[in-house]
C-alpha cells in the first residue's frame, strides 16, 4: 500500500503509457487522452459582463512510449508526448509534454533526461481534484511567479531522478539549465511519504530567470482517505526577487471528495492566492477559486463529469469569471 500511494504522486506521466504496453523485453506503444467539455463562461466584468458558449479542450494528449529490459535489473525507457486540440482540430503538433529518455531500476530508482515535470510539480499534482481541467485547475491561482513561469512546471533540458519507495518514503529531484542566458536555470526537490490512507510531501523549487530576477517556493501537501471520504490540502509560500525588491505570497488549496459508489463521486475544491506583497507593502493580487463537481466512470477508460467554477478577485473593478462545464474524458 505504501508503494501504491507514492506511485500516485510521482508516476502520473509514466504509468499511463507503461500501462498501455505489455510488460515484455522490448515494447513500443501508442497512448493518449481526449478530454473535451462544453462550457458556458461568464467573464465576470464589473460592467457589461458577457457570457459565451465554447467547446474546450482540456489537456488532451497523444504519445508514444517504449521500454527494453537491458539486463542487470535495468530497464531502458523513452517517451514522446504532445498536446492535441480536439476542439479546434489544429494541425500543429509538437512534443511539448513529458518527453524523455531514461533508465529505471527497482533497486536504485528512475533517472530521466529531457522535458519533464519538476519534482515540485510531481509532489502535489495528484492532489488537485480538478487537474487538467482548463477552467478549474488550481494552477490558475497557486504555484505562479510574477516572472510568468510557474513552479508547478514542466522543464525542458532537465535531468530528473525519482527514488524507489523505502519504507514508504521516496525523494525526487531535478536540475535544468535552459538554452539561453535569459532563460536561466532551475532546481527542484521533493520528499514524499505514504502509508495506508495517508500521503504527505514537502517540496522546494528555485528558478533563476534573468539577471536580477529569481523565484523560489516551498510547499507542504498531503491527503487522508477514510472509507468513502478523501481530503487533500496544500499550503505554499512563494518569493519573487526582482530589481524592484521581493514579492512574497502565500497560497492555499483544500479539496474534498466523497465517493457515492465505485463509479460516482462528488468533489469540492477551494484555492486561495493571497498576501502577494512587494517589500512588505499592500497585497496586490489576492484571489479565490471555488469549484464543485461530479464524476461518473462509464468504464475503466471513459468518464463523464460536470462542474461549476467561480473565481473572485480582491482588486477593485477586477473581473470575477465563472464557468459551468459538462465534459467527457477517454484514455487509450
XYZ file of C-alpha atoms in Angstrom:
332
model
C 0.000 0.000 0.000
C 2.859 2.379 0.783
C 4.362 1.948 -2.677
C 0.973 2.451 -4.326
C 0.422 5.782 -2.587
C 3.850 7.088 -3.581
C 3.325 5.928 -7.148
C 0.195 8.048 -7.452
C 2.260 11.133 -6.724
C 5.368 10.563 -8.836
C 4.246 8.424 -11.753
C 1.296 10.197 -13.377
C 3.310 10.794 -16.522
C 4.881 7.338 -16.518
C 2.080 4.982 -15.537
C -0.328 5.771 -18.386
C 1.988 4.889 -21.269
C 3.554 1.938 -19.483
C 0.134 0.503 -18.677
C -0.716 0.621 -22.361
C 2.161 -1.726 -23.237
C 2.740 -5.385 -22.487
C 5.467 -5.947 -19.903
C 7.900 -7.890 -22.058
C 11.528 -7.461 -23.043
C 11.038 -4.643 -25.535
C 7.902 -2.633 -26.257
C 6.644 0.399 -28.110
C 3.085 1.584 -27.585
C 0.784 4.412 -28.588
C -1.371 6.027 -25.916
C -3.350 9.167 -25.312
C -6.234 11.007 -23.725
C -9.088 13.033 -25.175
C -10.823 15.417 -22.759
C -13.472 17.788 -24.122
C -16.073 19.902 -22.342
C -18.971 22.103 -23.373
C -18.729 25.262 -21.273
C -20.759 28.357 -20.519
C -18.344 31.085 -19.445
C -19.223 34.430 -17.876
C -16.338 36.920 -17.961
C -17.431 38.433 -14.638
C -16.752 42.013 -15.701
C -17.999 44.638 -13.258
C -19.811 46.399 -16.113
C -21.318 44.916 -19.270
C -20.402 41.352 -18.403
C -20.751 38.808 -21.202
C -21.344 35.073 -21.421
C -20.099 32.795 -24.180
C -20.522 29.115 -25.017
C -17.455 27.138 -26.050
C -16.205 23.631 -26.722
C -12.982 23.432 -24.697
C -10.031 21.084 -24.994
C -8.653 20.036 -21.589
C -5.069 18.768 -21.776
C -5.757 16.175 -24.471
C -2.573 14.404 -25.472
C -1.032 11.792 -27.754
C 2.179 9.929 -27.084
C 4.426 7.025 -27.898
C 6.469 5.204 -25.259
C 8.671 2.162 -25.038
C 10.920 0.160 -22.765
C 13.500 -2.597 -23.000
C 14.945 -4.920 -20.378
C 18.699 -4.473 -20.827
C 19.754 -6.796 -18.018
C 21.287 -6.267 -14.624
C 17.949 -5.122 -13.254
C 17.879 -2.136 -15.614
C 15.131 -1.074 -17.998
C 15.757 1.479 -20.738
C 12.731 3.644 -21.455
C 11.622 6.516 -23.641
C 8.534 8.660 -24.086
C 7.489 11.363 -26.546
C 4.190 13.086 -25.714
C 2.471 16.087 -27.248
C -0.665 18.169 -26.863
C -3.570 17.803 -29.272
C -6.565 20.108 -29.590
C -9.660 18.069 -30.351
C -11.880 21.138 -30.101
C -10.274 23.209 -32.858
C -8.695 20.388 -34.848
C -5.465 22.372 -35.080
C -2.873 20.568 -37.180
C 0.019 21.976 -35.143
C 1.607 19.160 -33.126
C 4.841 19.201 -31.143
C 6.151 17.005 -28.351
C 5.589 19.709 -25.740
C 4.612 17.437 -22.851
C 6.762 14.917 -20.917
C 9.334 13.715 -23.452
C 12.427 11.891 -22.246
C 14.981 9.073 -22.367
C 15.833 7.219 -19.187
C 16.796 4.208 -17.105
C 14.759 2.508 -14.395
C 15.848 0.147 -11.635
C 13.719 -1.385 -8.908
C 16.653 -1.012 -6.505
C 18.069 2.380 -7.489
C 15.128 4.343 -8.891
C 14.478 6.154 -12.158
C 16.657 8.687 -13.990
C 15.281 10.682 -16.926
C 16.713 13.309 -19.270
C 14.659 15.619 -21.467
C 11.482 17.615 -20.875
C 9.711 16.537 -17.689
C 7.548 17.694 -14.783
C 9.544 19.294 -11.969
C 9.836 17.414 -8.687
C 7.888 20.303 -7.162
C 5.005 19.653 -9.546
C 5.100 15.869 -9.153
C 4.815 16.089 -5.371
C 1.268 17.513 -5.308
C -0.155 17.194 -8.817
C -2.265 14.192 -7.821
C -3.834 16.251 -5.003
C -5.651 18.606 -7.391
C -9.133 17.116 -7.747
C -9.708 19.071 -10.973
C -6.266 18.631 -12.543
C -6.089 19.106 -16.317
C -9.423 20.919 -16.411
C -8.910 24.270 -18.127
C -11.497 26.077 -16.002
C -10.790 24.612 -12.572
C -7.131 23.529 -12.438
C -5.706 25.015 -9.227
C -2.559 26.223 -11.025
C -4.625 29.098 -12.356
C -4.015 30.728 -8.984
C -1.396 28.817 -6.987
C 2.153 27.949 -7.945
C 2.753 31.002 -10.118
C 5.584 33.517 -10.100
C 5.473 37.124 -11.222
C 8.048 36.227 -13.858
C 5.394 34.177 -15.608
C 6.944 30.713 -15.296
C 5.195 28.736 -12.589
C 6.892 26.410 -10.123
C 4.366 23.666 -10.917
C 6.009 23.406 -14.308
C 7.338 21.091 -16.971
C 11.033 21.830 -17.508
C 12.990 21.366 -20.704
C 16.690 20.392 -20.788
C 16.272 18.742 -17.384
C 17.844 15.786 -15.596
C 15.406 14.111 -13.204
C 15.685 11.428 -10.529
C 12.988 9.563 -8.590
C 13.982 7.099 -5.886
C 12.219 3.823 -5.157
C 9.959 3.743 -2.115
C 11.912 2.937 1.053
C 9.599 2.161 3.934
C 7.005 4.440 2.392
C 9.456 7.303 1.811
C 10.803 8.486 -1.544
C 12.584 11.527 -2.952
C 12.612 13.283 -6.314
C 14.949 15.901 -7.704
C 15.605 17.755 -10.931
C 18.007 20.308 -12.351
C 17.505 22.196 -15.597
C 19.801 24.516 -17.484
C 17.955 26.416 -20.166
C 19.397 27.085 -23.594
C 19.908 30.840 -23.291
C 21.190 33.099 -20.544
C 17.812 34.829 -20.402
C 16.062 31.539 -19.567
C 18.355 30.774 -16.628
C 18.290 27.573 -14.572
C 16.153 25.720 -12.035
C 16.498 23.307 -9.114
C 13.548 21.293 -7.825
C 13.389 18.889 -4.843
C 10.655 16.898 -3.115
C 10.313 14.363 -0.333
C 7.220 12.151 -0.189
C 5.870 9.720 2.378
C 2.905 7.392 2.063
C 1.218 4.953 4.360
C -2.203 3.345 4.246
C -4.772 6.067 3.615
C -2.289 8.922 4.044
C 0.182 10.870 1.903
C 2.477 13.773 2.839
C 5.050 15.795 0.915
C 7.460 18.699 1.334
C 8.860 20.363 -1.806
C 11.178 23.209 -2.844
C 11.711 24.898 -6.199
C 14.087 27.679 -7.251
C 14.116 29.416 -10.627
C 16.689 31.902 -11.848
C 15.306 33.530 -14.964
C 17.362 36.604 -15.822
C 19.975 38.829 -14.219
C 18.494 40.346 -11.089
C 15.381 38.134 -11.067
C 14.671 34.810 -9.394
C 11.818 32.899 -7.825
C 11.569 30.268 -5.124
C 8.772 28.338 -3.460
C 8.187 25.926 -0.592
C 5.070 23.843 -0.123
C 3.651 21.265 2.239
C 0.911 18.974 0.997
C -0.952 15.865 1.941
C -4.067 13.755 1.730
C -6.021 11.461 4.001
C -8.629 8.911 2.973
C -11.049 7.010 5.147
C -13.875 4.927 3.753
C -15.600 6.978 1.023
C -14.044 10.314 2.057
C -10.768 11.856 0.907
C -9.327 15.222 1.922
C -6.402 16.959 0.175
C -4.514 20.074 1.272
C -1.533 22.134 0.080
C -0.015 25.298 1.546
C 2.632 27.175 -0.434
C 4.977 30.120 0.176
C 6.481 31.923 -2.827
C 9.093 34.656 -3.175
C 9.939 36.551 -6.354
C 13.069 38.694 -6.328
C 13.416 41.413 -8.961
C 15.195 44.745 -9.205
C 12.120 46.273 -7.520
C 12.505 44.045 -4.462
C 10.923 40.893 -3.025
C 7.311 39.939 -3.634
C 6.080 37.286 -1.211
C 2.874 35.295 -1.382
C 1.007 32.547 0.435
C -1.230 30.122 -1.450
C -3.667 27.544 -0.110
C -5.518 24.619 -1.664
C -8.181 22.452 0.007
C -10.088 19.652 -1.688
C -12.608 17.046 -0.656
C -14.041 14.035 -2.469
C -16.879 11.718 -1.489
C -17.395 8.502 -3.454
C -21.096 7.763 -3.770
C -20.314 4.394 -5.365
C -17.487 2.658 -7.210
C -18.266 4.800 -10.279
C -19.666 8.089 -8.907
C -18.142 10.871 -6.820
C -18.805 14.466 -5.797
C -15.907 16.908 -5.334
C -15.342 20.327 -3.793
C -12.161 22.421 -4.014
C -11.012 25.806 -2.733
C -7.879 27.647 -3.908
C -6.614 30.927 -2.459
C -3.789 33.073 -3.774
C -3.077 35.701 -1.186
C -0.718 38.113 0.506
C 1.312 38.878 -2.625
C 3.196 41.864 -1.247
C 6.102 43.839 -2.681
C 8.656 44.670 0.039
C 6.035 44.087 2.735
C 3.538 46.530 1.222
C -0.123 46.067 0.368
C -1.371 42.834 -1.178
C -1.638 43.139 -4.953
C -3.240 40.036 -6.441
C -5.378 38.222 -3.897
C -7.886 35.856 -5.471
C -10.061 32.878 -4.544
C -11.403 29.981 -6.586
C -14.208 27.592 -5.625
C -15.105 24.528 -7.686
C -17.786 21.887 -7.215
C -18.003 18.863 -9.483
C -19.488 15.446 -10.162
C -17.715 12.491 -11.831
C -19.170 9.317 -13.310
C -16.999 6.488 -14.630
C -18.640 4.781 -17.592
C -15.795 2.262 -17.904
C -12.143 1.913 -16.917
C -11.122 4.321 -19.695
C -14.156 6.574 -20.196
C -15.785 9.022 -17.788
C -18.156 11.995 -17.847
C -18.207 14.966 -15.496
C -19.881 18.258 -14.650
C -18.518 21.217 -12.696
C -19.084 24.810 -11.657
C -16.107 27.110 -11.076
C -16.024 30.655 -9.673
C -13.029 32.985 -9.335
C -13.268 36.051 -7.071
C -10.577 38.729 -7.124
C -9.999 41.247 -4.346
C -8.819 44.093 -6.562
C -11.299 46.894 -7.225
C -13.099 46.548 -10.576
C -11.390 43.194 -11.229
C -13.358 40.594 -13.170
C -14.815 37.600 -11.296
C -15.321 34.953 -14.003
C -17.404 31.801 -13.622
C -17.768 28.625 -15.672
C -20.286 25.802 -15.978
C -18.881 22.765 -17.779
C -20.058 19.312 -18.852
C -17.402 17.058 -20.310
C -16.182 13.618 -21.285
C -12.752 12.020 -20.945
C -11.439 8.943 -22.757
C -7.998 7.372 -22.317
C -6.397 4.813 -24.603
